Amino acid sequence: MLLIKNFIMQRIIKLLAVFSLVFLTGFALQAQPGGEDRELGGKQNFERIKSARQAFITERLELTEAEAAEFFPVFWEYEEQLHALMQEGKSDRKERRQRSNVEDSEPVSEADARRQIEAQLDRMDRMHTIKTNSTRAYLKILPAAKLIGLESANRDFRRELVERLRQRRGERGRRSNDDRGE
């Protein structure tokens, strides 16, 4: 029984780690210009980030033009599937938070808690399936020696993106303080 609990906790922790990465990437997409163009700006920022990510991965994996042309349509298709799965999890968490705010005094029932955990495990299984299928598809396009670096390239890109956002926020903070004469 203890082994099963540890296994489930490890799976939940891994899922939370993946959600955290996606959440951090989501912050980058929130850096949108104000005004009427907010929605358009978000799409433009998304496309800029997507292009930068593609260039980063191409350089890191040393892809030829032919490899990149064949690889990235498949890559973005699987990324969209992962994103949709993450959004599903996000909406489930939002719904749970709203319910818990309304029902502050009532604890979560065992049945409801079990349904929530089962839904998380189902999403984790689907995520694993998507990742397995994508890796198999990528292996049909790229040599394994290049593909092995994809995960670290994605991780490094996210780190750089977060660091640049921190720098930009710091610059904005300094600029607004300078504008106020501080």
Tab-separated table of C-alpha atoms in Angstrom:
chain	number	residue	atom	x	y	z
A	1	MET	CA	0.000	0.000	0.000
A	2	LEU	CA	2.831	2.359	0.878
A	3	LEU	CA	4.497	1.638	-2.472
A	4	ILE	CA	1.301	2.532	-4.313
A	5	LYS	CA	0.984	5.816	-2.396
A	6	ASN	CA	4.623	6.662	-3.136
A	7	PHE	CA	4.120	5.841	-6.816
A	8	ILE	CA	1.024	8.045	-7.019
A	9	MET	CA	2.784	10.885	-5.199
A	10	GLN	CA	5.763	10.644	-7.559
A	11	ARG	CA	3.433	10.841	-10.557
A	12	ILE	CA	1.617	13.839	-9.080
A	13	ILE	CA	4.931	15.576	-8.344
A	14	LYS	CA	6.108	14.993	-11.921
A	15	LEU	CA	2.824	16.354	-13.237
A	16	LEU	CA	3.151	19.440	-11.056
A	17	ALA	CA	6.691	19.983	-12.348
A	18	VAL	CA	5.458	19.877	-15.946
A	19	PHE	CA	2.563	22.209	-15.112
A	20	SER	CA	5.043	24.597	-13.483
A	21	LEU	CA	7.110	24.771	-16.673
A	22	VAL	CA	4.037	25.461	-18.736
A	23	PHE	CA	2.883	28.023	-16.184
A	24	LEU	CA	6.210	29.856	-16.419
A	25	THR	CA	5.978	29.844	-20.192
A	26	GLY	CA	2.462	31.230	-19.810
A	27	PHE	CA	3.894	34.227	-17.965
A	28	ALA	CA	5.867	35.055	-21.078
A	29	LEU	CA	2.669	35.079	-23.065
A	30	GLN	CA	1.083	37.464	-20.560
A	31	ALA	CA	3.640	40.168	-21.356
A	32	GLN	CA	1.240	41.794	-23.774
A	33	PRO	CA	0.989	45.397	-24.888
A	34	GLY	CA	-1.934	47.381	-23.494
A	35	GLY	CA	-4.791	49.088	-25.270
A	36	GLU	CA	-7.065	47.804	-28.001
A	37	ASP	CA	-4.337	45.615	-29.484
A	38	ARG	CA	-4.031	43.460	-26.349
A	39	GLU	CA	-5.350	40.281	-27.971
A	40	LEU	CA	-3.417	40.884	-31.196
A	41	GLY	CA	-0.300	41.681	-29.160
A	42	GLY	CA	-0.644	38.390	-27.301
A	43	LYS	CA	-0.788	36.480	-30.569
A	44	GLN	CA	2.186	38.418	-31.895
A	45	ASN	CA	4.157	37.709	-28.726
A	46	PHE	CA	3.200	34.043	-28.942
A	47	GLU	CA	4.414	33.882	-32.542
A	48	ARG	CA	7.657	35.676	-31.635
A	49	ILE	CA	8.282	33.261	-28.770
A	50	LYS	CA	7.421	30.313	-31.010
A	51	SER	CA	9.858	31.531	-33.698
A	52	ALA	CA	12.587	32.123	-31.133
A	53	ARG	CA	12.030	28.666	-29.660
A	54	GLN	CA	12.196	27.084	-33.106
A	55	ALA	CA	15.445	28.905	-33.899
A	56	PHE	CA	16.890	27.932	-30.512
A	57	ILE	CA	16.028	24.252	-30.986
A	58	THR	CA	17.290	24.280	-34.586
A	59	GLU	CA	20.621	25.702	-33.486
A	60	ARG	CA	20.951	23.531	-30.381
A	61	LEU	CA	20.162	20.285	-32.218
A	62	GLU	CA	22.147	21.411	-35.273
A	63	LEU	CA	19.251	20.638	-37.601
A	64	THR	CA	19.678	20.970	-41.332
A	65	GLU	CA	17.085	22.983	-43.244
A	66	ALA	CA	15.510	19.773	-44.512
A	67	GLU	CA	15.365	18.260	-41.015
A	68	ALA	CA	13.866	21.429	-39.549
A	69	ALA	CA	11.289	21.689	-42.352
A	70	GLU	CA	10.129	18.134	-41.698
A	71	PHE	CA	10.476	18.162	-37.894
A	72	PHE	CA	8.774	21.368	-36.778
A	73	PRO	CA	5.276	20.813	-38.225
A	74	VAL	CA	5.159	17.522	-36.306
A	75	PHE	CA	6.712	19.131	-33.216
A	76	TRP	CA	4.166	21.971	-33.110
A	77	GLU	CA	1.284	19.539	-33.617
A	78	TYR	CA	2.307	17.570	-30.530
A	79	GLU	CA	2.979	20.783	-28.606
A	80	GLU	CA	-0.614	21.872	-29.326
A	81	GLN	CA	-1.879	18.559	-27.965
A	82	LEU	CA	0.170	19.019	-24.786
A	83	HIS	CA	-1.026	22.610	-24.463
A	84	ALA	CA	-4.675	21.526	-24.760
A	85	LEU	CA	-4.106	18.928	-22.053
A	86	MET	CA	-2.494	21.541	-19.805
A	87	GLN	CA	-5.415	23.909	-20.373
A	88	GLU	CA	-7.791	21.128	-19.373
A	89	GLY	CA	-5.896	20.675	-16.114
A	90	LYS	CA	-5.857	24.427	-15.559
A	91	SER	CA	-9.627	24.713	-15.978
A	92	ASP	CA	-10.150	21.759	-13.613
A	93	ARG	CA	-7.976	23.426	-10.961
A	94	LYS	CA	-9.791	26.734	-11.442
A	95	GLU	CA	-13.146	25.007	-11.017
A	96	ARG	CA	-11.916	23.284	-7.833
A	97	ARG	CA	-10.698	26.607	-6.415
A	98	GLN	CA	-14.035	28.254	-7.145
A	99	ARG	CA	-15.891	25.400	-5.448
A	100	SER	CA	-13.597	25.502	-2.435
A	101	ASN	CA	-14.130	29.267	-2.090
A	102	VAL	CA	-17.904	28.808	-2.106
A	103	GLU	CA	-17.885	25.771	0.148
A	104	ASP	CA	-15.243	26.950	2.632
A	105	SER	CA	-16.831	25.222	5.579
A	106	GLU	CA	-17.415	21.861	3.874
A	107	PRO	CA	-14.460	19.495	3.458
A	108	VAL	CA	-13.989	17.690	0.157
A	109	SER	CA	-15.752	14.349	0.119
A	110	GLU	CA	-13.727	11.179	-0.350
A	111	ALA	CA	-15.557	10.456	-3.606
A	112	ASP	CA	-14.881	13.949	-4.978
A	113	ALA	CA	-11.222	13.800	-3.955
A	114	ARG	CA	-10.902	10.398	-5.613
A	115	ARG	CA	-12.484	11.747	-8.849
A	116	GLN	CA	-10.055	14.667	-8.861
A	117	ILE	CA	-7.057	12.393	-8.375
A	118	GLU	CA	-8.309	9.987	-11.042
A	119	ALA	CA	-8.714	12.925	-13.448
A	120	GLN	CA	-5.124	14.005	-12.712
A	121	LEU	CA	-3.850	10.476	-13.264
A	122	ASP	CA	-5.814	10.254	-16.515
A	123	ARG	CA	-4.224	13.508	-17.732
A	124	MET	CA	-0.803	12.203	-16.733
A	125	ASP	CA	-1.428	9.007	-18.712
A	126	ARG	CA	-2.567	11.003	-21.744
A	127	MET	CA	0.481	13.257	-21.420
A	128	HIS	CA	2.726	10.205	-21.320
A	129	THR	CA	0.983	8.820	-24.426
A	130	ILE	CA	1.426	12.115	-26.284
A	131	LYS	CA	5.102	12.274	-25.333
A	132	THR	CA	5.674	8.643	-26.322
A	133	ASN	CA	3.924	9.111	-29.669
A	134	SER	CA	5.757	12.357	-30.362
A	135	THR	CA	9.142	10.820	-29.600
A	136	ARG	CA	8.403	7.906	-31.916
A	137	ALA	CA	7.313	10.324	-34.648
A	138	TYR	CA	10.427	12.463	-34.136
A	139	LEU	CA	12.636	9.373	-34.446
A	140	LYS	CA	11.229	8.829	-37.935
A	141	ILE	CA	12.477	12.306	-38.873
A	142	LEU	CA	15.648	12.920	-36.865
A	143	PRO	CA	18.595	10.775	-35.861
A	144	ALA	CA	18.450	9.718	-32.206
A	145	ALA	CA	21.774	11.478	-31.574
A	146	LYS	CA	20.101	14.814	-32.377
A	147	LEU	CA	16.768	14.039	-30.769
A	148	ILE	CA	18.345	13.176	-27.430
A	149	GLY	CA	19.056	16.880	-26.877
A	150	LEU	CA	15.483	18.094	-27.467
A	151	GLU	CA	14.381	18.004	-23.840
A	152	SER	CA	17.405	19.932	-22.586
A	153	ALA	CA	17.041	22.442	-25.446
A	154	ASN	CA	13.419	23.080	-24.440
A	155	ARG	CA	14.395	23.422	-20.775
A	156	ASP	CA	17.258	25.813	-21.592
A	157	PHE	CA	15.000	27.909	-23.819
A	158	ARG	CA	12.452	28.276	-21.002
A	159	ARG	CA	15.204	29.290	-18.580
A	160	GLU	CA	16.481	31.950	-20.968
A	161	LEU	CA	12.948	33.186	-21.581
A	162	VAL	CA	12.232	33.506	-17.863
A	163	GLU	CA	15.552	35.274	-17.303
A	164	ARG	CA	14.835	37.767	-20.085
A	165	LEU	CA	11.392	38.437	-18.650
A	166	ARG	CA	12.918	39.099	-15.241
A	167	GLN	CA	15.378	41.514	-16.814
A	168	ARG	CA	12.594	43.292	-18.716
A	169	ARG	CA	10.485	43.592	-15.580
A	170	GLY	CA	13.471	44.966	-13.711
A	171	GLU	CA	14.077	47.546	-16.442
A	172	ARG	CA	10.412	48.555	-16.425
A	173	GLY	CA	10.514	48.934	-12.660
A	174	ARG	CA	13.614	51.110	-12.847
A	175	ARG	CA	12.092	53.193	-15.664
A	176	SER	CA	8.854	53.799	-13.774
A	177	ASN	CA	10.838	54.717	-10.645
A	178	ASP	CA	12.953	57.120	-12.741
A	179	ASP	CA	9.772	58.661	-14.178
A	180	ARG	CA	8.531	59.340	-10.646
A	181	GLY	CA	11.834	60.942	-9.712
A	182	GLU	CA	12.807	58.165	-7.295
